[in-house]
Amino acid sequence: MEGDQDCMSKEARAGLDLFLGRGQCATCHSGRFQTDHRFHAIAMPQIGPGKGDGEYGNHDFGRERVTKNESDRYKFRTPSLRNVALTAPYGHCGAYPDLESVIRHHLDPGGSLVSYNAAATRMPNTNALTSDDAAVMQDQNLLGELASQSEIDRISLTDKEVSQIIDFLHCLTDPRSLNLLRDIPARVPSGLPISD
Ligand code: HEC
């Protein structure tokens, strides 16, 4: 995007072509920050305590919470993919532990939802996710509702093509983001001490 034609490997460039072309990623992840800043339903799994929505209060209705419009149910803002390789887990509630699984979700949202394995999530410690937190994923009716809202049609990509997209996504990492200690200010307006 800065015009440097040599900054990416052949595989990553193939991934970029897929991202912009057959993968249709850029219909939503568009522009310099790979986001249209809009809200879309892509049937992302729902785990964790939710936001108090639904029969048992463990759903998150997403954009509908703000607009009160039922047609916005399960829509979430397209996230920027800048530095995405550094920010696992993925999805609004961290449902997918790695880039491959969240990309595969996009290729077949309904299928991915049905075969979703909450035990594979990456949580701070193994006790962080209780069986209640995976309850939404046990409810077949709700899964059907989530899947039916998805705006994404199935896309068929080979394993090699998925790995090319992953290579491309790694190119969105700014090496300067690996260590942000330099951003710590020398002092803050409150005058309170800054810890190391
Ligand atoms: C219909 C719009 C749409 C399309 C097309 C789309 N995405 Fe997404 N993507 C989203 C939305 C919305 C989310 C966040 C959903 C959520 O959290 O519930 C997301 C999440 C992601 C994430 C997780 C980011 C994070 O920080 O959690 C990745 C990675 C991603 N998309 C990559 C892709 C790739 C690669 C493609 C193409 C194969 C693609 N997307 C196609 C809308 C889209």
PDB file of C-alpha atoms and ligand atoms in Angstrom:
ATOM      1  CA  MET A   1       0.000   0.000   0.000  1.00  0.00           C
ATOM      2  CA  GLU A   2       3.008   2.282   0.421  1.00  0.00           C
ATOM      3  CA  GLY A   3       4.036   1.303  -3.107  1.00  0.00           C
ATOM      4  CA  ASP A   4       6.975  -0.981  -2.187  1.00  0.00           C
ATOM      5  CA  GLN A   5       6.686  -3.749  -4.773  1.00  0.00           C
ATOM      6  CA  ASP A   6       9.379  -5.948  -3.213  1.00  0.00           C
ATOM      7  CA  CYS A   7       8.202  -6.080   0.388  1.00  0.00           C
ATOM      8  CA  MET A   8       6.239  -9.303   0.060  1.00  0.00           C
ATOM      9  CA  SER A   9       7.158 -12.867  -0.821  1.00  0.00           C
ATOM     10  CA  LYS A  10       5.646 -14.549  -3.873  1.00  0.00           C
ATOM     11  CA  GLU A  11       3.312 -16.524  -1.605  1.00  0.00           C
ATOM     12  CA  ALA A  12       2.163 -13.393   0.240  1.00  0.00           C
ATOM     13  CA  ARG A  13       1.500 -11.625  -3.055  1.00  0.00           C
ATOM     14  CA  ALA A  14      -0.601 -14.577  -4.159  1.00  0.00           C
ATOM     15  CA  GLY A  15      -2.420 -14.223  -0.824  1.00  0.00           C
ATOM     16  CA  LEU A  16      -3.049 -10.532  -1.515  1.00  0.00           C
ATOM     17  CA  ASP A  17      -4.493 -11.434  -4.934  1.00  0.00           C
ATOM     18  CA  LEU A  18      -6.828 -13.926  -3.247  1.00  0.00           C
ATOM     19  CA  PHE A  19      -7.720 -11.378  -0.578  1.00  0.00           C
ATOM     20  CA  LEU A  20      -8.705  -8.832  -3.213  1.00  0.00           C
ATOM     21  CA  GLY A  21     -10.106 -11.357  -5.697  1.00  0.00           C
ATOM     22  CA  ARG A  22     -11.566 -14.818  -5.338  1.00  0.00           C
ATOM     23  CA  GLY A  23     -11.559 -14.772  -1.507  1.00  0.00           C
ATOM     24  CA  GLN A  24     -13.734 -11.629  -1.603  1.00  0.00           C
ATOM     25  CA  CYS A  25     -12.178 -10.482   1.660  1.00  0.00           C
ATOM     26  CA  ALA A  26     -11.859  -6.871   0.519  1.00  0.00           C
ATOM     27  CA  THR A  27     -15.597  -6.456   0.040  1.00  0.00           C
ATOM     28  CA  CYS A  28     -15.594  -5.839   3.796  1.00  0.00           C
ATOM     29  CA  HIS A  29     -11.897  -5.597   4.734  1.00  0.00           C
ATOM     30  CA  SER A  30     -11.325  -2.720   2.314  1.00  0.00           C
ATOM     31  CA  GLY A  31      -8.997   0.232   2.149  1.00  0.00           C
ATOM     32  CA  ARG A  32      -5.774   1.072   3.965  1.00  0.00           C
ATOM     33  CA  PHE A  33      -6.915  -0.417   7.244  1.00  0.00           C
ATOM     34  CA  GLN A  34      -8.725  -3.403   5.729  1.00  0.00           C
ATOM     35  CA  THR A  35     -12.093  -2.332   7.046  1.00  0.00           C
ATOM     36  CA  ASP A  36     -15.172  -0.700   5.549  1.00  0.00           C
ATOM     37  CA  HIS A  37     -16.009   0.442   9.125  1.00  0.00           C
ATOM     38  CA  ARG A  38     -19.439  -1.110   8.620  1.00  0.00           C
ATOM     39  CA  PHE A  39     -21.297  -3.863  10.474  1.00  0.00           C
ATOM     40  CA  HIS A  40     -21.774  -7.353   9.060  1.00  0.00           C
ATOM     41  CA  ALA A  41     -23.194 -10.646  10.272  1.00  0.00           C
ATOM     42  CA  ILE A  42     -20.761 -13.465   9.557  1.00  0.00           C
ATOM     43  CA  ALA A  43     -22.058 -16.079  12.026  1.00  0.00           C
ATOM     44  CA  MET A  44     -19.082 -15.764  14.344  1.00  0.00           C
ATOM     45  CA  PRO A  45     -19.384 -18.281  17.219  1.00  0.00           C
ATOM     46  CA  GLN A  46     -20.562 -16.827  20.513  1.00  0.00           C
ATOM     47  CA  ILE A  47     -18.775 -17.956  23.646  1.00  0.00           C
ATOM     48  CA  GLY A  48     -18.355 -16.423  27.073  1.00  0.00           C
ATOM     49  CA  PRO A  49     -20.933 -14.580  29.191  1.00  0.00           C
ATOM     50  CA  GLY A  50     -22.397 -12.583  26.282  1.00  0.00           C
ATOM     51  CA  LYS A  51     -24.021  -9.189  26.765  1.00  0.00           C
ATOM     52  CA  GLY A  52     -27.254 -10.126  28.505  1.00  0.00           C
ATOM     53  CA  ASP A  53     -29.200 -10.822  25.308  1.00  0.00           C
ATOM     54  CA  GLY A  54     -31.367 -13.796  24.362  1.00  0.00           C
ATOM     55  CA  GLU A  55     -33.412 -16.182  26.476  1.00  0.00           C
ATOM     56  CA  TYR A  56     -30.558 -17.004  28.856  1.00  0.00           C
ATOM     57  CA  GLY A  57     -28.769 -13.672  28.736  1.00  0.00           C
ATOM     58  CA  ASN A  58     -25.612 -15.159  27.267  1.00  0.00           C
ATOM     59  CA  HIS A  59     -26.020 -13.866  23.743  1.00  0.00           C
ATOM     60  CA  ASP A  60     -24.525 -10.786  22.202  1.00  0.00           C
ATOM     61  CA  PHE A  61     -26.856  -9.276  19.603  1.00  0.00           C
ATOM     62  CA  GLY A  62     -24.079  -7.032  18.338  1.00  0.00           C
ATOM     63  CA  ARG A  63     -25.065  -3.904  16.439  1.00  0.00           C
ATOM     64  CA  GLU A  64     -28.755  -4.369  17.330  1.00  0.00           C
ATOM     65  CA  ARG A  65     -27.866  -3.424  20.912  1.00  0.00           C
ATOM     66  CA  VAL A  66     -27.135   0.089  19.647  1.00  0.00           C
ATOM     67  CA  THR A  67     -29.650   0.594  16.835  1.00  0.00           C
ATOM     68  CA  LYS A  68     -32.532  -1.419  18.442  1.00  0.00           C
ATOM     69  CA  ASN A  69     -33.172  -2.645  14.923  1.00  0.00           C
ATOM     70  CA  GLU A  70     -33.629  -6.414  14.690  1.00  0.00           C
ATOM     71  CA  SER A  71     -32.133  -6.490  11.206  1.00  0.00           C
ATOM     72  CA  ASP A  72     -28.805  -5.572  12.823  1.00  0.00           C
ATOM     73  CA  ARG A  73     -28.765  -8.699  14.998  1.00  0.00           C
ATOM     74  CA  TYR A  74     -25.371 -10.468  15.109  1.00  0.00           C
ATOM     75  CA  LYS A  75     -23.710  -7.747  13.065  1.00  0.00           C
ATOM     76  CA  PHE A  76     -20.282  -6.658  14.249  1.00  0.00           C
ATOM     77  CA  ARG A  77     -17.967  -4.029  12.869  1.00  0.00           C
ATOM     78  CA  THR A  78     -15.444  -5.284  10.319  1.00  0.00           C
ATOM     79  CA  PRO A  79     -12.186  -5.182  12.271  1.00  0.00           C
ATOM     80  CA  SER A  80      -9.020  -3.700  10.830  1.00  0.00           C
ATOM     81  CA  LEU A  81      -6.498  -6.415  10.016  1.00  0.00           C
ATOM     82  CA  ARG A  82      -3.521  -4.241  10.799  1.00  0.00           C
ATOM     83  CA  ASN A  83      -1.165  -6.219  13.068  1.00  0.00           C
ATOM     84  CA  VAL A  84      -3.725  -9.035  13.050  1.00  0.00           C
ATOM     85  CA  ALA A  85      -1.012 -11.718  13.344  1.00  0.00           C
ATOM     86  CA  LEU A  86      -0.195 -10.287  16.791  1.00  0.00           C
ATOM     87  CA  THR A  87      -3.716 -10.132  18.182  1.00  0.00           C
ATOM     88  CA  ALA A  88      -5.049 -13.681  18.617  1.00  0.00           C
ATOM     89  CA  PRO A  89      -7.581 -14.876  19.639  1.00  0.00           C
ATOM     90  CA  TYR A  90      -9.981 -13.752  16.899  1.00  0.00           C
ATOM     91  CA  GLY A  91     -13.598 -12.673  16.543  1.00  0.00           C
ATOM     92  CA  HIS A  92     -15.463 -10.328  18.890  1.00  0.00           C
ATOM     93  CA  CYS A  93     -15.363 -12.854  21.734  1.00  0.00           C
ATOM     94  CA  GLY A  94     -12.067 -14.542  20.906  1.00  0.00           C
ATOM     95  CA  ALA A  95     -13.709 -17.689  19.580  1.00  0.00           C
ATOM     96  CA  TYR A  96     -10.875 -18.730  17.250  1.00  0.00           C
ATOM     97  CA  PRO A  97      -7.337 -19.333  18.488  1.00  0.00           C
ATOM     98  CA  ASP A  98      -5.437 -18.737  15.247  1.00  0.00           C
ATOM     99  CA  LEU A  99      -5.591 -17.116  11.817  1.00  0.00           C
ATOM    100  CA  GLU A 100      -6.199 -20.359   9.982  1.00  0.00           C
ATOM    101  CA  SER A 101      -9.355 -21.208  11.930  1.00  0.00           C
ATOM    102  CA  VAL A 102     -10.876 -17.723  11.632  1.00  0.00           C
ATOM    103  CA  ILE A 103     -10.151 -17.641   7.888  1.00  0.00           C
ATOM    104  CA  ARG A 104     -11.707 -21.084   7.461  1.00  0.00           C
ATOM    105  CA  HIS A 105     -14.758 -19.774   9.306  1.00  0.00           C
ATOM    106  CA  HIS A 106     -15.181 -17.090   6.638  1.00  0.00           C
ATOM    107  CA  LEU A 107     -15.024 -19.716   3.873  1.00  0.00           C
ATOM    108  CA  ASP A 108     -17.918 -21.705   5.337  1.00  0.00           C
ATOM    109  CA  PRO A 109     -19.578 -19.853   8.252  1.00  0.00           C
ATOM    110  CA  GLY A 110     -22.463 -22.317   8.692  1.00  0.00           C
ATOM    111  CA  GLY A 111     -20.259 -25.421   8.600  1.00  0.00           C
ATOM    112  CA  SER A 112     -17.669 -23.849  10.856  1.00  0.00           C
ATOM    113  CA  LEU A 113     -20.352 -22.928  13.372  1.00  0.00           C
ATOM    114  CA  VAL A 114     -21.741 -26.457  13.534  1.00  0.00           C
ATOM    115  CA  SER A 115     -18.322 -28.066  13.930  1.00  0.00           C
ATOM    116  CA  TYR A 116     -17.062 -25.386  16.337  1.00  0.00           C
ATOM    117  CA  ASN A 117     -14.984 -26.754  19.189  1.00  0.00           C
ATOM    118  CA  ALA A 118     -15.084 -24.445  22.211  1.00  0.00           C
ATOM    119  CA  ALA A 119     -12.370 -26.551  23.883  1.00  0.00           C
ATOM    120  CA  ALA A 120      -9.886 -25.333  21.255  1.00  0.00           C
ATOM    121  CA  THR A 121     -10.216 -21.684  22.329  1.00  0.00           C
ATOM    122  CA  ARG A 122      -7.193 -19.940  23.731  1.00  0.00           C
ATOM    123  CA  MET A 123      -8.004 -18.524  27.130  1.00  0.00           C
ATOM    124  CA  PRO A 124      -5.699 -16.969  29.733  1.00  0.00           C
ATOM    125  CA  ASN A 125      -5.986 -20.128  31.802  1.00  0.00           C
ATOM    126  CA  THR A 126      -7.729 -23.433  31.220  1.00  0.00           C
ATOM    127  CA  ASN A 127     -10.481 -22.699  33.751  1.00  0.00           C
ATOM    128  CA  ALA A 128     -11.482 -19.411  32.150  1.00  0.00           C
ATOM    129  CA  LEU A 129     -14.234 -20.936  30.016  1.00  0.00           C
ATOM    130  CA  THR A 130     -16.984 -22.753  31.928  1.00  0.00           C
ATOM    131  CA  SER A 131     -19.584 -25.010  30.319  1.00  0.00           C
ATOM    132  CA  ASP A 132     -22.108 -22.137  30.718  1.00  0.00           C
ATOM    133  CA  ASP A 133     -19.874 -19.992  28.570  1.00  0.00           C
ATOM    134  CA  ALA A 134     -20.159 -22.470  25.704  1.00  0.00           C
ATOM    135  CA  ALA A 135     -23.947 -22.853  26.106  1.00  0.00           C
ATOM    136  CA  VAL A 136     -24.887 -20.825  23.035  1.00  0.00           C
ATOM    137  CA  MET A 137     -22.881 -23.225  20.900  1.00  0.00           C
ATOM    138  CA  GLN A 138     -24.898 -26.181  22.212  1.00  0.00           C
ATOM    139  CA  ASP A 139     -28.251 -24.755  21.121  1.00  0.00           C
ATOM    140  CA  GLN A 140     -28.937 -26.002  17.592  1.00  0.00           C
ATOM    141  CA  ASN A 141     -31.829 -23.564  17.018  1.00  0.00           C
ATOM    142  CA  LEU A 142     -29.700 -20.606  17.927  1.00  0.00           C
ATOM    143  CA  LEU A 143     -26.860 -21.868  15.754  1.00  0.00           C
ATOM    144  CA  GLY A 144     -29.325 -22.079  12.866  1.00  0.00           C
ATOM    145  CA  GLU A 145     -30.426 -18.500  13.537  1.00  0.00           C
ATOM    146  CA  LEU A 146     -26.824 -17.274  13.657  1.00  0.00           C
ATOM    147  CA  ALA A 147     -25.921 -19.125  10.451  1.00  0.00           C
ATOM    148  CA  SER A 148     -28.986 -17.899   8.567  1.00  0.00           C
ATOM    149  CA  GLN A 149     -27.987 -14.267   9.205  1.00  0.00           C
ATOM    150  CA  SER A 150     -24.566 -14.727   7.627  1.00  0.00           C
ATOM    151  CA  GLU A 151     -23.859 -12.428   4.695  1.00  0.00           C
ATOM    152  CA  ILE A 152     -21.043 -14.645   3.411  1.00  0.00           C
ATOM    153  CA  ASP A 153     -21.563 -17.389   0.859  1.00  0.00           C
ATOM    154  CA  ARG A 154     -19.339 -20.450   0.860  1.00  0.00           C
ATOM    155  CA  ILE A 155     -16.025 -19.999  -0.897  1.00  0.00           C
ATOM    156  CA  SER A 156     -13.788 -22.864  -1.870  1.00  0.00           C
ATOM    157  CA  LEU A 157     -10.040 -22.346  -1.426  1.00  0.00           C
ATOM    158  CA  THR A 158      -7.276 -24.957  -1.331  1.00  0.00           C
ATOM    159  CA  ASP A 159      -5.079 -25.456   1.747  1.00  0.00           C
ATOM    160  CA  LYS A 160      -2.274 -23.754  -0.165  1.00  0.00           C
ATOM    161  CA  GLU A 161      -4.456 -20.738  -0.896  1.00  0.00           C
ATOM    162  CA  VAL A 162      -5.460 -20.438   2.773  1.00  0.00           C
ATOM    163  CA  SER A 163      -1.805 -20.476   3.748  1.00  0.00           C
ATOM    164  CA  GLN A 164      -1.052 -17.803   1.117  1.00  0.00           C
ATOM    165  CA  ILE A 165      -3.713 -15.570   2.688  1.00  0.00           C
ATOM    166  CA  ILE A 166      -2.103 -16.184   6.091  1.00  0.00           C
ATOM    167  CA  ASP A 167       1.280 -15.174   4.604  1.00  0.00           C
ATOM    168  CA  PHE A 168      -0.334 -11.994   3.321  1.00  0.00           C
ATOM    169  CA  LEU A 169      -1.922 -11.217   6.696  1.00  0.00           C
ATOM    170  CA  HIS A 170       1.529 -11.521   8.312  1.00  0.00           C
ATOM    171  CA  CYS A 171       2.682  -8.715   5.987  1.00  0.00           C
ATOM    172  CA  LEU A 172       0.251  -6.400   7.767  1.00  0.00           C
ATOM    173  CA  THR A 173       2.409  -6.589  10.889  1.00  0.00           C
ATOM    174  CA  ASP A 174       4.260  -3.402  11.646  1.00  0.00           C
ATOM    175  CA  PRO A 175       7.540  -4.537  13.301  1.00  0.00           C
ATOM    176  CA  ARG A 176       7.447  -1.351  15.362  1.00  0.00           C
ATOM    177  CA  SER A 177       4.358  -2.717  17.091  1.00  0.00           C
ATOM    178  CA  LEU A 178       6.313  -5.600  18.597  1.00  0.00           C
ATOM    179  CA  ASN A 179       7.652  -3.369  21.343  1.00  0.00           C
ATOM    180  CA  LEU A 180       5.580  -0.352  22.361  1.00  0.00           C
ATOM    181  CA  LEU A 181       7.635   0.605  25.408  1.00  0.00           C
ATOM    182  CA  ARG A 182       8.826   3.726  23.578  1.00  0.00           C
ATOM    183  CA  ASP A 183       5.226   5.001  23.630  1.00  0.00           C
ATOM    184  CA  ILE A 184       5.185   5.263  27.424  1.00  0.00           C
ATOM    185  CA  PRO A 185       5.077   9.009  28.152  1.00  0.00           C
ATOM    186  CA  ALA A 186       7.650  10.558  30.460  1.00  0.00           C
ATOM    187  CA  ARG A 187       4.855  12.131  32.515  1.00  0.00           C
ATOM    188  CA  VAL A 188       1.047  12.261  32.514  1.00  0.00           C
ATOM    189  CA  PRO A 189      -1.246  15.295  33.119  1.00  0.00           C
ATOM    190  CA  SER A 190      -2.360  14.027  36.534  1.00  0.00           C
ATOM    191  CA  GLY A 191       1.245  14.049  37.691  1.00  0.00           C
ATOM    192  CA  LEU A 192       0.842  10.538  39.085  1.00  0.00           C
ATOM    193  CA  PRO A 193       3.925   8.337  38.920  1.00  0.00           C
ATOM    194  CA  ILE A 194       4.308   6.018  35.924  1.00  0.00           C
ATOM    195  CA  SER A 195       5.141   2.456  36.831  1.00  0.00           C
ATOM    196  CA  ASP A 196       7.805   0.515  34.906  1.00  0.00           C
TER     197      ASP A 196
HETATM  198  C1  HEC B   1     -19.184  -9.803   4.792  1.00  0.00           C
HETATM  199  C2  HEC B   1     -18.021  -9.081   5.282  1.00  0.00           C
HETATM  200  C3  HEC B   1     -16.703  -9.835   5.450  1.00  0.00           C
HETATM  201  C4  HEC B   1     -15.999 -10.555   4.508  1.00  0.00           C
HETATM  202  C5  HEC B   1     -16.381 -10.803   3.050  1.00  0.00           C
HETATM  203  C6  HEC B   1     -14.803 -11.026   5.168  1.00  0.00           C
HETATM  204  N1  HEC B   1     -14.782 -10.621   6.477  1.00  0.00           N
HETATM  205 FE1  HEC B   1     -13.350 -11.002   7.854  1.00  0.00          FE
HETATM  206  N2  HEC B   1     -14.529 -10.222   9.308  1.00  0.00           N
HETATM  207  C7  HEC B   1     -15.726  -9.568   9.095  1.00  0.00           C
HETATM  208  C8  HEC B   1     -16.320  -9.216  10.367  1.00  0.00           C
HETATM  209  C9  HEC B   1     -17.647  -8.472  10.561  1.00  0.00           C
HETATM  210  C10 HEC B   1     -15.454  -9.707  11.354  1.00  0.00           C
HETATM  211  C11 HEC B   1     -15.672  -9.635  12.867  1.00  0.00           C
HETATM  212  C12 HEC B   1     -16.826 -10.574  13.220  1.00  0.00           C
HETATM  213  C13 HEC B   1     -17.044 -10.781  14.692  1.00  0.00           C
HETATM  214  O1  HEC B   1     -16.165 -10.526  15.495  1.00  0.00           O
HETATM  215  O2  HEC B   1     -18.149 -11.234  15.026  1.00  0.00           O
HETATM  216  C14 HEC B   1     -14.305 -10.309  10.653  1.00  0.00           C
HETATM  217  C15 HEC B   1     -13.194 -10.858  11.266  1.00  0.00           C
HETATM  218  C16 HEC B   1     -12.046 -11.262  10.598  1.00  0.00           C
HETATM  219  C17 HEC B   1     -10.819 -11.651  11.218  1.00  0.00           C
HETATM  220  C18 HEC B   1     -10.549 -11.639  12.712  1.00  0.00           C
HETATM  221  C19 HEC B   1      -9.960 -10.324  13.110  1.00  0.00           C
HETATM  222  C20 HEC B   1      -9.861 -10.097  14.598  1.00  0.00           C
HETATM  223  O3  HEC B   1      -9.109  -9.193  14.997  1.00  0.00           O
HETATM  224  O4  HEC B   1     -10.531 -10.781  15.377  1.00  0.00           O
HETATM  225  C21 HEC B   1      -9.941 -11.996  10.224  1.00  0.00           C
HETATM  226  C22 HEC B   1      -8.498 -12.463  10.377  1.00  0.00           C
HETATM  227  C23 HEC B   1     -10.642 -11.835   8.978  1.00  0.00           C
HETATM  228  N3  HEC B   1     -11.920 -11.373   9.236  1.00  0.00           N
HETATM  229  C24 HEC B   1     -10.109 -12.115   7.735  1.00  0.00           C
HETATM  230  C25 HEC B   1     -10.895 -12.219   6.579  1.00  0.00           C
HETATM  231  C26 HEC B   1     -10.438 -12.839   5.355  1.00  0.00           C
HETATM  232  C27 HEC B   1      -9.058 -13.427   5.132  1.00  0.00           C
HETATM  233  C28 HEC B   1     -11.485 -12.792   4.464  1.00  0.00           C
HETATM  234  C29 HEC B   1     -11.567 -13.379   3.095  1.00  0.00           C
HETATM  235  C30 HEC B   1     -11.387 -14.814   3.001  1.00  0.00           C
HETATM  236  C31 HEC B   1     -12.587 -12.099   5.142  1.00  0.00           C
HETATM  237  N4  HEC B   1     -12.190 -11.790   6.415  1.00  0.00           N
HETATM  238  C32 HEC B   1     -13.808 -11.798   4.569  1.00  0.00           C
HETATM  239  C33 HEC B   1     -16.304  -9.300   7.871  1.00  0.00           C
HETATM  240  C34 HEC B   1     -15.932  -9.893   6.681  1.00  0.00           C
END
